[in-house]
Short mmCIF file of C-alpha atoms in Angstrom, two decimals:
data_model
loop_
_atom_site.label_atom_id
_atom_site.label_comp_id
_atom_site.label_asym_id
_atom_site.label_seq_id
_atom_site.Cartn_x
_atom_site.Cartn_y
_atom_site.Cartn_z
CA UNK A 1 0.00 0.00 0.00
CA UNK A 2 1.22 3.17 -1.02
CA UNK A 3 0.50 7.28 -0.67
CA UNK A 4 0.21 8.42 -4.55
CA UNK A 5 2.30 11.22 -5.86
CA UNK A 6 1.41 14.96 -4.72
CA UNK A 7 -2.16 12.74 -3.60
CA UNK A 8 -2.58 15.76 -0.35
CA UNK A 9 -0.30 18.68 -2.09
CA UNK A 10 -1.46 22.04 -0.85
CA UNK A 11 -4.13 20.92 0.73
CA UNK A 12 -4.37 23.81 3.06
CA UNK A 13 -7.51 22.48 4.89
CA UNK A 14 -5.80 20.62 7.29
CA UNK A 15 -5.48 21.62 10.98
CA UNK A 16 -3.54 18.92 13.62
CA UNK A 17 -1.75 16.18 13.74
CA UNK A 18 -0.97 13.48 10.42
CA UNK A 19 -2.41 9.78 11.45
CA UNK A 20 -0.69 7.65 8.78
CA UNK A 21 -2.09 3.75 8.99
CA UNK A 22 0.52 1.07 9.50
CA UNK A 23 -0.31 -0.75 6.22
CA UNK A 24 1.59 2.47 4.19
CA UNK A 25 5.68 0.83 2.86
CA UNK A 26 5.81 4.06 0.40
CA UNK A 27 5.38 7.51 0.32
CA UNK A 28 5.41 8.91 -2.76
CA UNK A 29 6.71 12.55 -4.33
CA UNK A 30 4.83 15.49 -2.96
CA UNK A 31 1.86 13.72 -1.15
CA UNK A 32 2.19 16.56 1.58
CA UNK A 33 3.87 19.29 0.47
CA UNK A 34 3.34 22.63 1.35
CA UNK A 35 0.18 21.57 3.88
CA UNK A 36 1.34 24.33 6.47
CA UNK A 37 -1.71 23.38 8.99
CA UNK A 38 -0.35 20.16 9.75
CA UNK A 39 1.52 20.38 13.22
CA UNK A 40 2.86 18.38 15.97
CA UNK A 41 4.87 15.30 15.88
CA UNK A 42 5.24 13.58 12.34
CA UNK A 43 4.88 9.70 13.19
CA UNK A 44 5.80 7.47 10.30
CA UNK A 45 4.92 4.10 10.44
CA UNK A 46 7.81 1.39 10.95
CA UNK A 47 6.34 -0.75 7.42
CA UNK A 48 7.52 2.38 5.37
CA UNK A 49 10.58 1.57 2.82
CA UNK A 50 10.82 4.39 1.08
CA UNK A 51 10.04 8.50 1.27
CA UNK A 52 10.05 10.18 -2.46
CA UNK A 53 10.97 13.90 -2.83
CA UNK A 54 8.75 16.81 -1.56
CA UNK A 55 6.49 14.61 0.51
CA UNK A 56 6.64 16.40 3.11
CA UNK A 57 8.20 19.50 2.01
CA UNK A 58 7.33 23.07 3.37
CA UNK A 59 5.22 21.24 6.00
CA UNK A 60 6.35 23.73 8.27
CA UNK A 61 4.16 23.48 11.29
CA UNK A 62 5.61 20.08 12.21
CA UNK A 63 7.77 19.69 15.41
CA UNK A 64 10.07 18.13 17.42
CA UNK A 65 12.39 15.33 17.01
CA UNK A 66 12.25 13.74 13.18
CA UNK A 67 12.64 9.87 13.50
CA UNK A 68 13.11 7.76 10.37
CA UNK A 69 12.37 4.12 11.11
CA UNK A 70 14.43 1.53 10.37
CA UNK A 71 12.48 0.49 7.53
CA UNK A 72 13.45 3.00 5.86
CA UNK A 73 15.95 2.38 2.98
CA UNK A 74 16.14 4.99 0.63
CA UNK A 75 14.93 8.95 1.19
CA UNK A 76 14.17 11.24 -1.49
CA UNK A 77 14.71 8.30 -4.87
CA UNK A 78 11.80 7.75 -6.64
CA UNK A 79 11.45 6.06 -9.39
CA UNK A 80 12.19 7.37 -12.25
CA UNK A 81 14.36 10.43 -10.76
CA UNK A 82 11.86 13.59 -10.46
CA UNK A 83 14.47 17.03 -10.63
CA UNK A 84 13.49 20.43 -10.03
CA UNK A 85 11.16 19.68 -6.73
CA UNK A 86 11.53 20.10 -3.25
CA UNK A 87 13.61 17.63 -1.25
CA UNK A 88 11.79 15.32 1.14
CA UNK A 89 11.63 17.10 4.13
CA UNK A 90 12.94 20.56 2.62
CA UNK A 91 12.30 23.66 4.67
CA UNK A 92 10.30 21.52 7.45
CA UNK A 93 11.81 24.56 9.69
CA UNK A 94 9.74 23.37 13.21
CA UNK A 95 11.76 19.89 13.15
CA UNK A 96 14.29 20.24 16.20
CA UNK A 97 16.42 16.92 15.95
CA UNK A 98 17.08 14.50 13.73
CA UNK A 99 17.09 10.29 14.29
CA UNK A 100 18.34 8.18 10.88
CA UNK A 101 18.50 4.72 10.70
CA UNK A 102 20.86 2.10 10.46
CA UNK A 103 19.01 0.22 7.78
CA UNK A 104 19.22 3.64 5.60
CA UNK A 105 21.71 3.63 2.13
CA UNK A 106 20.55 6.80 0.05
CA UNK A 107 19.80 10.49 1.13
CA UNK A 108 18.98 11.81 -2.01
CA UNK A 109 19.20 14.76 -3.85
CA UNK A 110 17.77 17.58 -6.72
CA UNK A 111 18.62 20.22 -8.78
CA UNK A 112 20.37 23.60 -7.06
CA UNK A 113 20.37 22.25 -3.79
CA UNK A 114 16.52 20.56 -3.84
CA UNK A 115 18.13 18.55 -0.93
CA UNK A 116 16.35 15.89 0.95
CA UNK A 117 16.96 17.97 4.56
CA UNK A 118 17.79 21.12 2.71
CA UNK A 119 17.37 24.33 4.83
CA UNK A 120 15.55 22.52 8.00
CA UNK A 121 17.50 25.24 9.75
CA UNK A 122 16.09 23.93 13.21
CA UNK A 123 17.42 20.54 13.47
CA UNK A 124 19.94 20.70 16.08
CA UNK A 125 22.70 18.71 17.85
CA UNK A 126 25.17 16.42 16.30
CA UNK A 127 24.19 14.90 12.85
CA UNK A 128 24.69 11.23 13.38
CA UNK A 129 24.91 9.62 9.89
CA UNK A 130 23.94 5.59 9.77
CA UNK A 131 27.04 3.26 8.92
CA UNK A 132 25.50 1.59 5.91
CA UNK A 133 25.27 4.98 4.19
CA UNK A 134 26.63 5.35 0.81
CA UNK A 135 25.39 8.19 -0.71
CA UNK A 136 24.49 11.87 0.67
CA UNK A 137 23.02 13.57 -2.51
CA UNK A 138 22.51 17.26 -4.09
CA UNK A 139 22.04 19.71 -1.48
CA UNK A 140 21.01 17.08 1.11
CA UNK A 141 21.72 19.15 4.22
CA UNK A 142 22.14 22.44 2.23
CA UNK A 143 21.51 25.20 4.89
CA UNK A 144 20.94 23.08 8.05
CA UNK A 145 22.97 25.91 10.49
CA UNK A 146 21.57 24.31 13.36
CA UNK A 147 23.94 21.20 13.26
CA UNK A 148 26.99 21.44 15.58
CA UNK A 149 29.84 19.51 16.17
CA UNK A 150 32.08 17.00 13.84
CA UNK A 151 31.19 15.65 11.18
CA UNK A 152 31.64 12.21 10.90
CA UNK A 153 31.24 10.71 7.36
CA UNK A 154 30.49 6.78 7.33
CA UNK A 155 33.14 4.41 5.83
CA UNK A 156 30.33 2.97 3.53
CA UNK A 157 29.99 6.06 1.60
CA UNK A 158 30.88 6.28 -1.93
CA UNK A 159 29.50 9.99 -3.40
CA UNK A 160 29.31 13.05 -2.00
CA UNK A 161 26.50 15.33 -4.26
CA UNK A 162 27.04 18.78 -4.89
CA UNK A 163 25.84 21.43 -2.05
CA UNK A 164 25.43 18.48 0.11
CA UNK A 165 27.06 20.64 3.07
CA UNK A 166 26.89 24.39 1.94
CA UNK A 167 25.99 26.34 4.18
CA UNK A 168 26.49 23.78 7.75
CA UNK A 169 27.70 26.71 9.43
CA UNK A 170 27.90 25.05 12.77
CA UNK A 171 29.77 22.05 11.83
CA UNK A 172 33.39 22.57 12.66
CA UNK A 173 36.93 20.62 13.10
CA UNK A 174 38.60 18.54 9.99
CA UNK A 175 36.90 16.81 7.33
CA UNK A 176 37.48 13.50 7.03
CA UNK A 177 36.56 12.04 3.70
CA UNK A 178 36.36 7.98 3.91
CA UNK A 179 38.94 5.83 1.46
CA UNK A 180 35.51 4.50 -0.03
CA UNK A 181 33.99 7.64 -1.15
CA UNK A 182 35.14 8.45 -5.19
CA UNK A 183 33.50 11.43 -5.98
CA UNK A 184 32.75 15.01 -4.29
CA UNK A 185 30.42 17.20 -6.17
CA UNK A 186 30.31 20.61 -7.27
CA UNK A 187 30.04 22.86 -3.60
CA UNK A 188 29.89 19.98 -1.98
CA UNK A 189 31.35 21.72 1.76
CA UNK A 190 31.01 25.52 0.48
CA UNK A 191 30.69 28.08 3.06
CA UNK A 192 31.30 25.71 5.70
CA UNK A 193 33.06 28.58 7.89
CA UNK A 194 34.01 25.69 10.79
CA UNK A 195 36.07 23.40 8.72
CA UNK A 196 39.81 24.08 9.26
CA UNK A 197 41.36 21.34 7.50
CA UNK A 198 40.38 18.37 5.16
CA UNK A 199 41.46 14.83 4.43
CA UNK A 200 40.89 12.88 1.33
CA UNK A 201 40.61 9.08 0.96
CA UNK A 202 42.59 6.71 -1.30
CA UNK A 203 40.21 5.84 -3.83
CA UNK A 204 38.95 9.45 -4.39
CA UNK A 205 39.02 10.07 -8.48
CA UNK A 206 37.71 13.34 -8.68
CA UNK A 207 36.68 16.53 -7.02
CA UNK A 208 34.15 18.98 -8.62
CA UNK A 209 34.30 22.76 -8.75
CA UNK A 210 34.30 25.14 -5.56
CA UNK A 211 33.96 22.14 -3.21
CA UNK A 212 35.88 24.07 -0.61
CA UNK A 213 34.47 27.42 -1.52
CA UNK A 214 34.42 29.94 1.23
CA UNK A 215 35.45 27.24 4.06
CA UNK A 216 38.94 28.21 5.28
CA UNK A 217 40.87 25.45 4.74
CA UNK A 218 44.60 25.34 6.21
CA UNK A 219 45.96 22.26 6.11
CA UNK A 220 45.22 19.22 3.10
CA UNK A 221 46.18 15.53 3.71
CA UNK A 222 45.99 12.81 1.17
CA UNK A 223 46.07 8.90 1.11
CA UNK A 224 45.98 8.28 -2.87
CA UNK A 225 48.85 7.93 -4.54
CA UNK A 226 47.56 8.61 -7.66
CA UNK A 227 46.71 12.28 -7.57
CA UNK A 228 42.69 12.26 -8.09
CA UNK A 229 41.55 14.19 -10.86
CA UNK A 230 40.31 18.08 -10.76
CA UNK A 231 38.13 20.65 -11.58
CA UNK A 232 40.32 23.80 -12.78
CA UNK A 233 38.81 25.27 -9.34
CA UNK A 234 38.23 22.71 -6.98
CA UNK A 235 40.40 23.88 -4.54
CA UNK A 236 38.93 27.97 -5.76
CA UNK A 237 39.76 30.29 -3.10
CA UNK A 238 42.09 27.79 -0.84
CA UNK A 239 45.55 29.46 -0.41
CA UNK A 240 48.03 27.34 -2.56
CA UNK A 241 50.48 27.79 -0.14
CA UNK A 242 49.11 25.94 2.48
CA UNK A 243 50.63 22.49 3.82
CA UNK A 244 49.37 19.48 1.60
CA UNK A 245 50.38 16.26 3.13
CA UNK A 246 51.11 13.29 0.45
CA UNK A 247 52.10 9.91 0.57
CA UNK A 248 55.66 8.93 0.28
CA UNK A 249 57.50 9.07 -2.95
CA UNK A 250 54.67 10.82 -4.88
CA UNK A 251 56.20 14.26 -4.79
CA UNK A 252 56.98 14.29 -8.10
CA UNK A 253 53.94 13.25 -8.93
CA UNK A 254 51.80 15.51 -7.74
CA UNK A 255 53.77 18.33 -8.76
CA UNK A 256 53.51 17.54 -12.88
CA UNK A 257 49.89 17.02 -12.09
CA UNK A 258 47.45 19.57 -13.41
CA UNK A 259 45.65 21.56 -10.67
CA UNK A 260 47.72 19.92 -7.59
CA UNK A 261 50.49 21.25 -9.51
CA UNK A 262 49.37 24.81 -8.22
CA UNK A 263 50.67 24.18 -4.49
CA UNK A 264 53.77 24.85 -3.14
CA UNK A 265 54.18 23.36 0.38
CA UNK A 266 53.67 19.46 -0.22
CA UNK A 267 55.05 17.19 2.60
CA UNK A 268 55.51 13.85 2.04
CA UNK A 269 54.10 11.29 5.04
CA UNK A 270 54.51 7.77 4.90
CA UNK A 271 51.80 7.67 7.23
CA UNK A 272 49.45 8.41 4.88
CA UNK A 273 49.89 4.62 2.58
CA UNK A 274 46.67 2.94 2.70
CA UNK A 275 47.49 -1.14 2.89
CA UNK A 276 44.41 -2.93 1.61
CA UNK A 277 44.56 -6.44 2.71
CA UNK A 278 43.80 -8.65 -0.14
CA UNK A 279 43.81 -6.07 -3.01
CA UNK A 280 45.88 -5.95 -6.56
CA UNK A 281 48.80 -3.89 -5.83
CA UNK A 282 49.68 -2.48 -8.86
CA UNK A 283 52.88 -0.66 -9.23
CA UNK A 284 53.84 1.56 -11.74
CA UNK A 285 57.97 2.76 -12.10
CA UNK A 286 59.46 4.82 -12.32
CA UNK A 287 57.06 7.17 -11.64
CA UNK A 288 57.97 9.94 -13.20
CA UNK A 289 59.48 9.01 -16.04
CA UNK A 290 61.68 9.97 -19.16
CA UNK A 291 61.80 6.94 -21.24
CA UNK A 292 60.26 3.66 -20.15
CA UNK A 293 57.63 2.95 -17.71
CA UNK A 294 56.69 -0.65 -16.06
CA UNK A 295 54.18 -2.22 -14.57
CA UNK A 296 53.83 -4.41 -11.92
CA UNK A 297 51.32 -6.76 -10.13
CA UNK A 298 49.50 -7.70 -13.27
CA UNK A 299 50.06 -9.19 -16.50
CA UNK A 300 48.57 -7.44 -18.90
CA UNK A 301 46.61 -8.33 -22.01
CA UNK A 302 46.01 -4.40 -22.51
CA UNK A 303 47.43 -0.92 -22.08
CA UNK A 304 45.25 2.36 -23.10
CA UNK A 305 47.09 5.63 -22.70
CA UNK A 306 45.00 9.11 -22.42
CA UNK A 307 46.29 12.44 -22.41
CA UNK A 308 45.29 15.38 -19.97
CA UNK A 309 42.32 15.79 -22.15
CA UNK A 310 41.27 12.28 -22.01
CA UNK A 311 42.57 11.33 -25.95
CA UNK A 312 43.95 8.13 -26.48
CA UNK A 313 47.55 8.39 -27.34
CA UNK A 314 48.97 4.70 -27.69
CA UNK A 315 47.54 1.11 -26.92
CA UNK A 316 49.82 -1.80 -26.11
CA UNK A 317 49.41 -5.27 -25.79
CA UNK A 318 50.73 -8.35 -23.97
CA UNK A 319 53.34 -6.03 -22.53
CA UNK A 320 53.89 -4.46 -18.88
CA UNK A 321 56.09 -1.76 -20.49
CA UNK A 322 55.04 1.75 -22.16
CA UNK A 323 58.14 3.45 -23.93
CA UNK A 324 57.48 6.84 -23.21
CA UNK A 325 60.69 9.02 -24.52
CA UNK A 326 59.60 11.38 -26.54
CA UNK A 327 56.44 12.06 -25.54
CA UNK A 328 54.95 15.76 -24.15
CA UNK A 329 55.72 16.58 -20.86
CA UNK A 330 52.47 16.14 -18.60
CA UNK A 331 50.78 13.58 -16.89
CA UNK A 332 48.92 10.63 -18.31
CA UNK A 333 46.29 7.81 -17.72
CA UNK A 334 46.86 4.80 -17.68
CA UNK A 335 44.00 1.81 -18.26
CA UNK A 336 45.22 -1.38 -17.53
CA UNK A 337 43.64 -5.05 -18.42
CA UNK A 338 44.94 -7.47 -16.83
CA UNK A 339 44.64 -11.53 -17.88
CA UNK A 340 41.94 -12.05 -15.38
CA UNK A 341 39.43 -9.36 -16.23
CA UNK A 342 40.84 -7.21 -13.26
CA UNK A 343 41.00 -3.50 -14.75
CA UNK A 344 42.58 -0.65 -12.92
CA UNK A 345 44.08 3.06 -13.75
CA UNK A 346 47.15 4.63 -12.97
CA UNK A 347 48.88 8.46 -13.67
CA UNK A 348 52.31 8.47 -14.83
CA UNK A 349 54.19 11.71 -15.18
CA UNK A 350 56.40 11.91 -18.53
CA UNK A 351 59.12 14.46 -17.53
CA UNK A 352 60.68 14.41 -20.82
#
């Protein structure tokens, strides 16, 4: 049994308290939003699953704590993906706490910041996020300034969506940013005036524009060894001098690497190697290079090569060496196939 899509939306009518029967397992997009006379405690029933966007959105006369049950999977994902509406609870400004599962995997997200919490500017306290979370989405706490404390990002997490932070005024301390997670999105931690200092996980690929924006970052530290990829302005605004903290004997690296190139200060800290028991460790030397690379830990059937730009420059096969004399200076992707379907990437830099 299931609440249609936008079934109650703008009903204005209503006056009290929301009695939802226990036979409801979805809520669908916009069955409450914007009913401003509903008030008091919002009780959802323990056989929900799922909550789409907008349901409750700009129900503002709610209060109190906001409990998800454990149910709950998924927040703010319908099927198929609605943009350009309200996040679930969006601008529900009377909610004073928030209570997340552990069952829950997905906090969704929308278009400019059309987060699922986005600008509940009430909720208060630490935000405790569930350990089997792997994605926070588009502006999913965009504007929630009544959060305090450190942030503590689950090692489950994969994706970071863009906005998902802007504006947490109250959160403070270091970011920590799990090895898991691969992506952070466009704003992701902008004006984020508590954040001091930032560490990034070993299988981050890529950062987005202005993630940092307006947060006053002083201090970077790194586990990848591969330098992730980066938006011309991720880092917009951070001081390039600042200390950046890199693994050993990836110096080099990083510094023939577009964007991280721009830094000055990097330290290398041995600390920083992430041992994976019971991964493919693939090594790639020397690294950088002037004439021939190798590769080591696989055998490979396949070698791609791609530029800065992402053009494919030479393919090799049945061979864990790339000649690379001659080539432009820069720094280069590497696609690897190994014999055994396993497929990674690497970065060389060709120093000419």
């Amino acid at each position: 049994m299931y609440l249609g899509a936008a079934a109650f939306e703008w009903c204005s009518g209503f006056d009290g308290s929301l009695g939802l029967p226990d036979a409801i397992n979805r809520i669908q997009s916009s069955t409450f939003e914007g009913c401003e006379g509903l008030s008091g405690m919002l009780i959802i029933p323990s056989s929900v699953t799922s909550i789409g966007p907008a349901a409750f959105g700009a129900c503002t006369g709610f209060t109190g704590p906001l409990v998800i049950p454990e149910s709950v999977t998924e927040l703010n994902t319908p099927v198929p993906p609605i943009n350009g509406i309200r996040g679930t609870f969006q601008e529900c400004t009377g909610f004073t706490s928030l209570v997340l599962p552990e069952s829950l995997r997905i906090i969704g997200g929308g278009e400019g910041g059309e987060g699922c919490f986005a600008w509940c500017s009430n909720l208060s306290g630490t935000l405790n996020l569930p350990d089997s979370l792997r994605e926070i989405g588009d502006g999913a706490f965009a504007g929630c300034v009544g959060f305090t404390g450190i942030l503590t990002l689950p090692d489950s997490l994969t994706y970071i969506g863009s906005e998902a932070f802007m504006g947490c005024t109250g959160l403070y301390g270091e970011i920590v940013i799990p090895h898991s997670v691969t992506l952070i999105d466009v704003e992701a931690f902008r004006y984020c005036p508590g954040f001091t200092s930032v560490t990034l996980g070993a299988r981050l690929e890529r950062m987005e524009h202005n993630v940092f924006m307006d947060t006053p970052i002083e201090a970077i530290k790194i586990h990848a060894e591969t330098p992730p990829s980066l938006h011309f302005n991720a880092f917009n605004g951070i001081d390039k001098n600042i200390p950046v903290y890199i693994p050993c004997h990836t110096l080099d690296l990083y510094r023939y690497t577009e964007v991280w190139g721009e830094f000055t200060n990097f330290i290398e800290d041995c600390s920083l190697v992430v041992d994976e028991e019971g991964s493919v460790e693939v090594r790639v030397y020397p690294n950088p290079a002037s004439d021939l690379v190798t590769i080591e830990g696989i055998e490979a059937v396949e070698m791609q090569v791609f530029n800065a730009v992402g053009q494919l420059v030479e393919t090799v096969h049945h061979t864990n060496q790339i000649v690379v004399s001659g080539w432009a200076k820069g720094v280069y992707v590497v696609k690897i196939m190994g014999n055994d379907g396993f497929v990674c990437t690497k970065r060389i830099a060709v120093v000419g």
